[in-house]
C-alpha cells in the first residue's frame, strides 16, 4: 500500500473529492521515506506514489531528506485502482477511484490531480464520463451545506470576497489525521467576478438545459450553417466549430430580474407539468401585466382548479438573456407585414458568433428547422488610432455625435465605408480629418458637375455613336464602375467600392477628363459638338455617381440631387441606373 500524493490550491474543495486523475503515459514512482527533516509531516517508512519527474520537488517541499524508490510504473497500470478519502472514518467512507484524464500534466504538482466534480469544469466532465457522484457541497451563500461532514456551515469567502474559515478548517483537519505533507503560498491565476473583482466559487447547481442531441438539434444547426452565406467566409468555420463542440445549452439563470422559466414541477414525481390550459393562463397574464406576473400572481391562479399549488414547486429561475436575443427573429420578422422571415442578413461584431448569431441559430433550428437568416456579416471592433480599446480612463474615446456635430454625419459614414470592416477599425481625430479631405474632393467633383450642367437640356444631348473618343472612354469607365458597384454591394464589399469611386472622382474625372475638357466647357460655343458631348457625358456621370454615392454620402448626394432636380425630388427614391451594354469598349 502507498499514499497517493495530490496537491491543490483550493483546500476547501477536498471534502468534495470523489476521484484522483492520472495521465496514462506518465511515469510514476513509489518511494519509501528513509529520512526527514525536523518538523516534517512525512514519516519514516511511509510509502508515497508520485510522478517520477516531480519526485525531487515532492521531497523538497515535503522535507523528505532521504528515500528509496520501491518501484516505477506507467499511469495506464493504475486502471481499476481505488484509494481512500483522507477523511475516511469521519463521514467520508467511500472509495476514491483513480481515473485516466488527458488534462494531467507534469509541469507542476505531483502528477496526480485531485478531482472534485462539484468544483471545476474538468472535474465535472470527468465525473460525468465515469459516473461519479456529484455532491452538493456549497450553498448559494458560499458556505458548506449542513449535510457536509466536519465542515457544515464553514464559509469559503466572506461578504467582501476575502478568505473565510473553510481553507484553514480543512487544512487543520488534514494535519490532525496525518494526511498533509506540505503547505505553502503561491501566486496564481484564479477566476474573479468582472464586476466586483471578488473570487468566484465553482459549484454545481440544478439547471435547465436544451439538449444538443435530442431532436437532432446539433445536426440541424450544422446543416443550417452549411446553407447560410457568411461574410467574411471565415465566420462559417468559427460558428461551425462552436456548434460542433459545444455542450448542452444551459438556459437557466438565478437572478433577480429576467424572463421567467414558466414551469411547475410536480413534487412527487419531480417532472414538469405539461398542461396547455396552465400555459394559456400564463400567456394571458403576461399579455396583461408582463413577465413579472409569474412572480406577483399566486401560483394557484396559473394552476387553476385542476391542481393544488401545494403539490407543485414553481420554478423561479429566469432565462439566459441570450435565449431572449435568439428569439427576436420570431416576434420582429413574423409579426410585421412589412418584413419577411427569415432575415436577409444578420449583422454584428465578431463576438456574436458566440452570442446573437449562435443563440438565434439554435432557437430557430429547434423550433423551425432552419436558420433565421440567409446571411451573416461580422465586423471588427472600433479602436483608437493606435489600435487600443477606447476607454474614458485613457481619454481616447471618439464619440460619434461629436464628429457629426463638428463635421457632419457624411464624414462619419465616409470613414465607415472606407474602412475594411473585416479587421478592427481605427479612428482618431487625425483619421477623421483625412476623411474630411477625401470628402471635400468628392463634394468638389459634384459641385463641378452641377456648375457645368446648368440649363442642360435633352435637345443638347449628343447620341452615343457621335461622341468623341474621350467621351466614349468615360462611358466605358461608367460601365465598368456599374458592374463593380453592383458586385461589391452584393458582396458587402463597401471598402472596395469606395476606393474605386474615389479614384474615379479624383483621378479619372478631376485629374484627367475634367481637366482636359474645362477649356471646351468655358470657351467653346454652346452649340459646339465638343462642348455638347462633354455636357452629355457629365450628365450621365452625375446621374450614376450621385446614385452610387447616395447609400454612403446620403445627405450630400441628396443635396446635389435636389440642387439639380428640385426640392421635391430625392435621390433616395431612385435606384441604380441601368447602364447600356453599348458603353463598353475594351479597345479604348
XYZ file of C-alpha atoms in Angstrom:
588
model
C 0.000 0.000 0.000
C 1.113 3.557 -0.719
C -0.237 7.052 -0.245
C -1.259 8.906 -3.411
C 0.087 12.447 -3.151
C -2.113 15.140 -4.686
C -1.880 18.899 -4.447
C -4.421 21.694 -4.699
C -4.590 25.481 -4.473
C -8.114 25.222 -3.033
C -8.014 23.043 0.108
C -11.686 23.800 0.728
C -12.550 21.512 -2.227
C -11.054 18.408 -0.529
C -14.398 17.448 1.084
C -15.806 17.271 -2.458
C -13.083 14.907 -3.695
C -14.521 11.855 -5.417
C -11.601 10.701 -7.599
C -7.904 11.103 -8.406
C -6.909 11.671 -12.035
C -3.677 10.445 -13.605
C -2.002 10.504 -17.018
C -1.868 7.168 -18.794
C 1.535 7.866 -20.379
C 3.131 9.460 -17.316
C 5.768 7.500 -15.388
C 5.165 7.271 -11.651
C 7.393 6.127 -8.792
C 6.622 4.668 -5.394
C 9.147 5.800 -2.798
C 9.715 4.816 0.803
C 10.742 7.632 3.143
C 14.024 6.830 4.920
C 14.810 10.212 6.459
C 13.013 13.516 7.113
C 13.977 16.998 8.208
C 12.869 18.466 11.508
C 9.148 19.359 11.676
C 8.353 17.338 8.546
C 4.869 15.839 8.341
C 6.111 12.810 6.411
C 7.112 9.784 8.499
C 9.983 7.355 8.039
C 8.751 4.144 6.439
C 5.807 5.842 4.730
C 5.332 4.970 1.057
C 4.184 7.555 -1.466
C 3.286 7.499 -5.160
C 4.276 10.494 -7.270
C 5.201 11.413 -10.858
C 8.841 10.463 -11.407
C 9.677 13.823 -12.991
C 8.290 15.653 -9.952
C 9.862 13.441 -7.287
C 12.598 15.944 -6.467
C 10.054 18.746 -5.951
C 7.990 16.489 -3.705
C 10.929 15.674 -1.455
C 11.974 19.317 -1.250
C 8.511 20.627 -0.399
C 7.742 17.726 1.935
C 11.111 17.955 3.752
C 11.939 14.383 2.830
C 15.739 14.223 3.073
C 16.114 10.532 2.314
C 14.143 7.984 0.310
C 14.432 4.873 -1.786
C 12.491 4.037 -4.932
C 10.415 0.924 -4.387
C 9.141 0.728 -7.964
C 8.110 2.594 -11.110
C 5.143 2.122 -13.436
C 3.150 3.762 -16.221
C -0.075 5.520 -15.368
C -2.025 3.072 -17.512
C -1.248 0.377 -14.918
C -3.363 2.262 -12.372
C -6.631 1.360 -14.079
C -9.007 -0.089 -11.511
C -7.014 1.198 -8.517
C -9.058 2.549 -5.609
C -7.927 4.908 -2.846
C -9.487 6.080 0.404
C -10.528 9.653 1.127
C -8.191 11.338 3.653
C -11.203 11.778 5.960
C -12.318 8.138 5.791
C -13.994 7.165 9.050
C -15.160 10.745 9.598
C -18.143 10.772 7.275
C -16.253 10.178 4.034
C -16.461 6.398 3.911
C -16.467 5.874 0.158
C -13.952 4.653 -2.379
C -11.955 7.178 -4.403
C -11.161 5.658 -7.825
C -8.072 6.554 -9.846
C -9.157 7.632 -13.328
C -7.287 8.439 -16.544
C -7.585 12.044 -17.764
C -5.899 13.879 -20.636
C -5.515 17.152 -18.715
C -2.990 15.761 -16.216
C 0.470 17.272 -16.812
C 3.928 17.050 -15.292
C 4.611 20.795 -15.246
C 3.949 21.143 -11.547
C 2.288 19.344 -8.662
C 2.626 15.582 -8.273
C 1.242 14.105 -11.497
C -1.971 13.189 -9.668
C -4.920 15.587 -9.833
C -7.422 15.930 -7.019
C -10.830 15.625 -8.691
C -13.925 17.212 -7.144
C -16.798 17.049 -9.683
C -18.677 19.725 -7.768
C -15.948 22.344 -8.047
C -14.484 22.590 -11.545
C -15.267 22.128 -15.254
C -12.628 19.439 -15.905
C -13.541 17.664 -12.694
C -17.223 17.806 -13.580
C -16.663 16.380 -17.062
C -14.551 13.590 -15.582
C -17.374 12.898 -13.160
C -19.890 12.653 -15.978
C -17.604 10.406 -18.011
C -17.081 7.910 -15.205
C -20.429 8.252 -13.454
C -19.048 9.777 -10.263
C -21.242 11.208 -7.549
C -21.612 14.977 -7.932
C -22.492 16.027 -4.388
C -23.945 19.392 -3.432
C -21.294 20.835 -1.145
C -21.570 24.649 -1.094
C -24.770 26.694 -0.859
C -25.653 29.955 -2.574
C -24.104 31.977 0.254
C -20.724 30.311 -0.203
C -20.905 28.076 2.867
C -20.824 24.300 3.184
C -24.262 22.731 3.392
C -25.284 21.375 6.781
C -25.012 17.880 5.307
C -21.232 18.180 4.755
C -19.435 16.171 7.469
C -16.906 18.009 9.669
C -17.279 21.380 7.943
C -21.001 22.216 7.921
C -21.593 25.968 7.816
C -17.973 26.951 7.173
C -17.778 29.754 4.608
C -15.330 29.796 1.717
C -15.260 33.595 1.341
C -16.890 36.323 3.387
C -19.241 39.051 2.129
C -16.271 41.150 0.998
C -14.704 38.390 -1.081
C -11.990 37.750 1.497
C -10.964 34.250 2.548
C -13.143 32.921 5.365
C -12.612 29.845 7.545
C -13.077 26.887 5.196
C -9.497 26.588 3.923
C -7.952 26.673 7.391
C -10.562 24.272 8.761
C -9.772 21.698 6.069
C -6.003 22.156 6.440
C -6.255 21.742 10.214
C -8.230 18.523 9.815
C -5.715 17.167 7.263
C -2.915 17.804 9.763
C -4.940 16.172 12.524
C -5.490 12.943 10.564
C -1.904 12.865 9.289
C -2.850 13.431 5.658
C -0.934 16.653 4.938
C 2.581 16.501 3.515
C 3.259 20.187 2.879
C 1.606 23.578 2.709
C 2.713 26.926 1.323
C 1.674 30.051 -0.522
C 1.979 30.800 -4.211
C 0.668 33.400 -6.632
C -1.513 32.023 -9.406
C -4.463 32.942 -11.602
C -7.944 32.462 -10.197
C -11.393 33.288 -11.613
C -12.880 36.527 -10.320
C -16.073 38.464 -10.906
C -15.538 41.017 -13.670
C -17.745 43.462 -11.786
C -16.798 43.144 -8.102
C -13.328 41.578 -8.637
C -14.171 39.121 -5.833
C -13.051 35.482 -6.261
C -15.579 33.091 -7.756
C -16.551 29.682 -6.386
C -17.230 26.813 -8.749
C -20.272 24.933 -7.521
C -22.816 22.632 -9.117
C -26.453 23.664 -9.050
C -29.591 22.251 -10.694
C -30.157 23.979 -14.038
C -32.345 23.748 -17.128
C -30.702 22.607 -20.343
C -31.598 22.313 -24.005
C -30.086 19.118 -25.348
C -27.904 19.380 -28.419
C -28.574 15.723 -29.256
C -32.298 15.269 -28.675
C -34.318 16.072 -31.789
C -31.006 16.338 -33.698
C -30.530 19.996 -32.766
C -26.773 19.934 -33.349
C -27.137 18.288 -36.768
C -29.872 20.724 -37.814
C -27.754 23.694 -36.752
C -24.662 22.437 -38.595
C -26.712 21.855 -41.749
C -28.151 25.357 -41.433
C -24.632 26.800 -41.243
C -23.750 24.994 -44.474
C -26.742 26.644 -46.159
C -26.011 30.162 -44.877
C -23.832 32.784 -46.532
C -21.058 34.191 -44.325
C -19.219 37.481 -44.823
C -16.325 37.066 -44.345
C -16.268 33.351 -45.117
C -14.117 32.626 -42.046
C -17.208 33.197 -39.916
C -18.660 29.912 -41.159
C -15.817 27.836 -39.725
C -15.880 29.735 -36.456
C -19.595 29.209 -35.840
C -19.444 25.626 -37.145
C -16.673 24.766 -34.681
C -18.601 26.299 -31.786
C -21.782 24.378 -32.578
C -19.952 21.110 -33.258
C -18.116 21.163 -29.932
C -20.489 22.943 -27.588
C -22.167 21.173 -24.647
C -25.896 21.240 -23.993
C -27.270 24.772 -23.691
C -27.833 25.868 -20.098
C -30.737 28.318 -20.401
C -31.479 28.979 -16.718
C -30.087 31.712 -14.508
C -30.582 32.586 -10.842
C -31.062 36.333 -10.945
C -33.429 38.911 -9.533
C -34.598 40.030 -12.976
C -35.267 38.477 -16.354
C -37.850 36.484 -18.268
C -39.007 33.627 -16.028
C -38.956 29.955 -16.927
C -42.677 29.318 -16.582
C -42.614 25.741 -15.342
C -44.222 23.938 -12.417
C -42.512 20.816 -11.047
C -44.684 18.122 -9.503
C -43.115 17.382 -6.127
C -44.000 13.691 -6.070
C -42.550 12.845 -9.496
C -40.045 15.713 -9.999
C -41.460 16.024 -13.521
C -42.530 19.291 -15.189
C -46.252 19.898 -15.546
C -47.401 19.808 -19.160
C -50.862 21.332 -19.449
C -51.941 23.697 -22.219
C -54.616 25.312 -20.033
C -51.970 26.303 -17.494
C -49.755 27.712 -20.238
C -52.694 29.661 -21.665
C -53.281 31.333 -18.295
C -49.592 32.214 -18.098
C -49.764 33.705 -21.589
C -52.843 35.774 -20.761
C -51.271 37.086 -17.555
C -48.110 38.074 -19.415
C -50.146 39.942 -22.028
C -51.898 41.895 -19.280
C -49.059 42.524 -16.824
C -45.794 41.500 -18.425
C -43.404 38.751 -17.369
C -43.407 39.851 -13.719
C -46.865 38.312 -13.410
C -45.111 34.976 -12.868
C -43.693 36.314 -9.610
C -46.523 38.595 -8.479
C -49.541 36.364 -9.095
C -50.376 33.441 -6.857
C -49.322 30.060 -8.230
C -52.859 28.743 -7.783
C -54.106 31.234 -10.380
C -51.978 29.611 -13.066
C -52.746 26.055 -11.920
C -56.492 26.646 -11.837
C -58.947 24.231 -10.254
C -57.341 21.064 -11.653
C -54.266 21.185 -9.416
C -53.273 22.040 -5.863
C -50.421 24.553 -5.651
C -49.032 22.729 -2.597
C -48.284 19.733 -4.814
C -46.067 21.747 -7.129
C -42.846 23.691 -7.000
C -42.903 26.919 -9.017
C -39.613 27.467 -10.856
C -38.147 30.896 -10.077
C -35.169 30.710 -12.437
C -35.022 33.167 -15.334
C -33.923 32.565 -18.903
C -30.442 33.180 -20.216
C -30.587 36.612 -21.869
C -29.085 35.060 -24.995
C -32.221 32.951 -25.269
C -34.149 36.236 -25.277
C -31.957 37.612 -28.046
C -32.173 34.386 -30.009
C -35.948 34.657 -30.267
C -36.051 38.190 -31.711
C -36.454 36.903 -35.262
C -39.834 35.425 -34.339
C -41.539 38.467 -32.861
C -39.804 41.025 -35.120
C -39.962 39.383 -38.534
C -43.042 37.191 -38.210
C -45.253 39.782 -36.551
C -44.754 42.589 -39.084
C -46.270 42.523 -42.550
C -43.582 44.803 -43.987
C -40.843 42.305 -43.105
C -40.175 38.697 -44.000
C -38.816 35.607 -42.277
C -36.041 34.528 -42.498
C -33.993 37.714 -42.387
C -31.844 38.596 -45.383
C -28.929 39.476 -43.131
C -27.802 39.389 -39.504
C -25.057 41.981 -38.940
C -22.999 42.356 -35.767
C -19.488 42.247 -34.324
C -17.373 39.108 -34.495
C -18.087 38.359 -30.824
C -21.659 37.475 -31.771
C -20.630 34.121 -33.218
C -20.779 33.140 -29.571
C -23.786 35.353 -28.866
C -26.666 36.529 -31.036
C -25.817 34.564 -34.197
C -25.333 31.463 -32.067
C -28.457 31.671 -29.914
C -30.641 32.695 -32.862
C -29.411 29.707 -34.855
C -30.120 27.189 -32.092
C -33.505 28.651 -31.177
C -34.660 28.792 -34.795
C -33.353 25.342 -35.722
C -35.045 23.901 -32.644
C -38.432 25.451 -33.446
C -38.384 25.941 -37.215
C -35.747 23.562 -38.515
C -33.532 26.169 -40.198
C -31.501 29.321 -39.551
C -33.451 32.578 -39.100
C -31.146 34.331 -41.566
C -29.962 33.932 -45.144
C -26.594 35.568 -44.484
C -24.395 36.600 -41.550
C -21.965 39.520 -41.708
C -19.433 40.220 -38.974
C -17.212 43.240 -38.498
C -14.311 44.139 -36.267
C -14.277 46.454 -33.270
C -13.623 50.192 -33.264
C -10.239 51.037 -31.725
C -8.332 54.280 -31.367
C -5.701 55.411 -33.849
C -3.011 53.349 -32.106
C -5.081 50.175 -32.062
C -6.089 50.415 -28.402
C -9.532 49.794 -26.974
C -11.283 53.084 -26.327
C -11.996 53.940 -22.697
C -12.691 57.039 -20.650
C -9.696 56.323 -18.426
C -7.342 56.516 -21.424
C -9.076 59.613 -22.747
C -9.134 58.172 -26.259
C -12.878 57.972 -26.863
C -14.152 59.418 -30.153
C -17.883 59.983 -29.706
C -19.886 59.702 -32.966
C -22.086 62.643 -32.021
C -19.026 64.852 -31.592
C -17.884 64.021 -35.128
C -21.387 64.596 -36.506
C -21.821 67.914 -34.721
C -18.439 69.163 -35.885
C -18.110 67.763 -39.412
C -21.461 66.244 -40.318
C -22.806 62.708 -40.497
C -21.462 62.105 -44.004
C -17.862 62.378 -42.789
C -18.510 59.647 -40.230
C -20.275 57.492 -42.812
C -17.377 58.010 -45.204
C -14.942 56.790 -42.529
C -17.068 53.677 -42.032
C -17.280 52.779 -45.707
C -13.602 53.464 -46.327
C -12.564 51.121 -43.503
C -12.087 47.407 -44.085
C -14.576 46.022 -41.572
C -13.097 42.514 -41.837
C -10.488 43.753 -39.353
C -10.765 46.083 -36.376
C -11.466 49.689 -37.372
C -9.253 52.536 -36.179
C -10.447 56.064 -35.558
C -8.816 59.245 -34.299
C -9.120 62.967 -34.904
C -6.308 62.726 -37.459
C -8.015 59.864 -39.307
C -11.310 61.746 -39.357
C -9.529 64.831 -40.690
C -8.062 62.803 -43.560
C -11.537 61.604 -44.443
C -12.759 65.167 -44.299
C -10.220 65.979 -47.031
C -11.390 62.983 -49.072
C -14.979 64.111 -48.652
C -14.048 67.565 -49.911
C -12.657 66.070 -53.130
C -15.850 64.083 -53.712
C -18.023 67.096 -52.964
C -15.966 69.318 -55.275
C -16.448 66.804 -58.091
C -20.211 67.003 -57.631
C -20.070 70.813 -57.444
C -18.084 70.996 -60.682
C -20.572 68.726 -62.424
C -23.525 70.743 -61.147
C -21.954 74.046 -62.121
C -21.300 72.891 -65.675
C -24.666 71.207 -66.164
C -26.707 74.359 -65.583
C -29.551 74.635 -68.103
C -28.570 71.359 -69.756
C -31.487 70.011 -71.818
C -32.441 66.917 -73.768
C -32.039 68.836 -77.036
C -28.364 69.404 -76.275
C -27.553 65.711 -75.859
C -25.256 64.009 -78.327
C -26.004 60.450 -79.461
C -23.582 57.789 -78.243
C -22.332 56.982 -81.734
C -21.461 60.646 -82.339
C -19.436 61.129 -79.159
C -15.689 61.814 -79.415
C -13.314 59.088 -78.278
C -12.588 60.741 -74.916
C -16.282 60.850 -74.027
C -16.747 57.240 -75.114
C -13.877 56.318 -72.783
C -15.742 57.962 -69.880
C -18.862 55.942 -70.717
C -16.698 52.830 -70.861
C -15.427 53.634 -67.355
C -19.007 54.169 -66.139
C -19.967 50.762 -67.488
C -17.141 49.068 -65.601
C -17.937 51.054 -62.468
C -21.565 49.981 -62.699
C -20.503 46.324 -62.754
C -18.162 46.968 -59.852
C -20.757 48.780 -57.725
C -23.352 46.063 -58.216
C -20.889 43.288 -57.408
C -19.311 44.950 -54.377
C -22.665 45.894 -52.868
C -23.934 42.348 -53.399
C -20.753 41.096 -51.709
C -20.980 43.716 -48.913
C -17.531 44.828 -50.065
C -18.120 48.528 -49.487
C -14.447 49.217 -48.850
C -13.515 48.228 -52.415
C -16.483 50.153 -53.806
C -15.361 53.316 -52.039
C -11.787 53.019 -53.311
C -12.973 52.665 -56.918
C -15.452 55.550 -56.716
C -12.932 57.806 -55.011
C -10.276 57.024 -57.616
C -12.789 57.669 -60.379
C -13.611 61.110 -58.986
C -10.061 62.090 -58.042
C -8.138 60.586 -60.971
C -10.373 59.782 -63.933
C -12.567 62.845 -63.593
C -10.798 65.684 -61.749
C -7.192 64.994 -62.715
C -7.860 63.738 -66.246
C -11.165 64.172 -68.052
C -12.473 67.380 -66.475
C -9.027 68.942 -66.639
C -8.906 68.246 -70.386
C -12.450 69.415 -71.118
C -12.602 72.519 -68.930
C -11.361 74.714 -71.803
C -14.135 73.385 -74.042
C -16.691 73.963 -71.293
C -15.528 77.536 -70.689
C -14.512 78.657 -74.189
C -16.339 76.662 -76.864
C -19.609 77.884 -78.284
C -22.717 76.362 -76.661
C -23.546 74.661 -79.944
C -20.121 73.089 -80.469
C -20.014 69.292 -80.625
C -17.118 69.065 -78.184
C -18.897 71.135 -75.516
C -22.253 69.392 -76.031
C -20.555 65.975 -75.882
C -18.786 66.893 -72.647
C -22.037 68.040 -71.038
C -23.828 64.927 -72.304
C -21.285 62.672 -70.625
C -21.183 64.809 -67.476
C -24.967 64.445 -67.251
C -24.610 60.676 -67.288
C -21.708 60.753 -64.841
C -23.729 62.891 -62.437
C -26.778 60.655 -62.712
C -24.756 57.497 -61.985
C -22.329 58.919 -59.444
C -24.918 60.551 -57.191
C -26.946 57.337 -57.082
C -23.846 55.275 -56.279
C -22.779 57.652 -53.511
C -26.272 58.004 -52.030
C -26.065 54.997 -49.649
C -22.813 56.403 -48.230
C -22.956 60.202 -48.504
C -26.702 60.212 -48.035
C -27.051 63.908 -47.155
C -24.549 65.221 -49.690
C -25.928 63.066 -52.501
C -29.481 64.167 -51.783
C -28.392 67.799 -51.583
C -26.756 67.518 -55.009
C -29.792 65.732 -56.461
C -32.227 68.351 -55.169
C -29.978 71.149 -56.419
C -30.411 69.810 -59.929
C -33.882 68.275 -59.967
C -35.764 70.374 -57.434
C -36.533 70.408 -53.724
C -39.410 67.955 -54.126
C -37.140 65.251 -55.536
C -34.839 62.857 -53.671
C -32.105 60.544 -54.831
C -33.248 58.098 -52.166
C -36.397 57.493 -54.181
C -34.260 56.329 -57.102
C -32.484 53.070 -57.905
C -29.174 52.483 -59.642
C -29.227 53.314 -63.351
C -29.424 50.613 -65.978
C -26.220 51.221 -67.893
C -26.194 50.455 -71.609
C -24.071 47.498 -72.700
C -23.068 49.624 -75.673
C -20.968 51.836 -73.414
C -18.350 49.142 -73.020
C -15.461 49.440 -75.425
C -12.431 47.450 -74.326
C -10.472 48.786 -77.290
C -10.410 52.171 -75.584
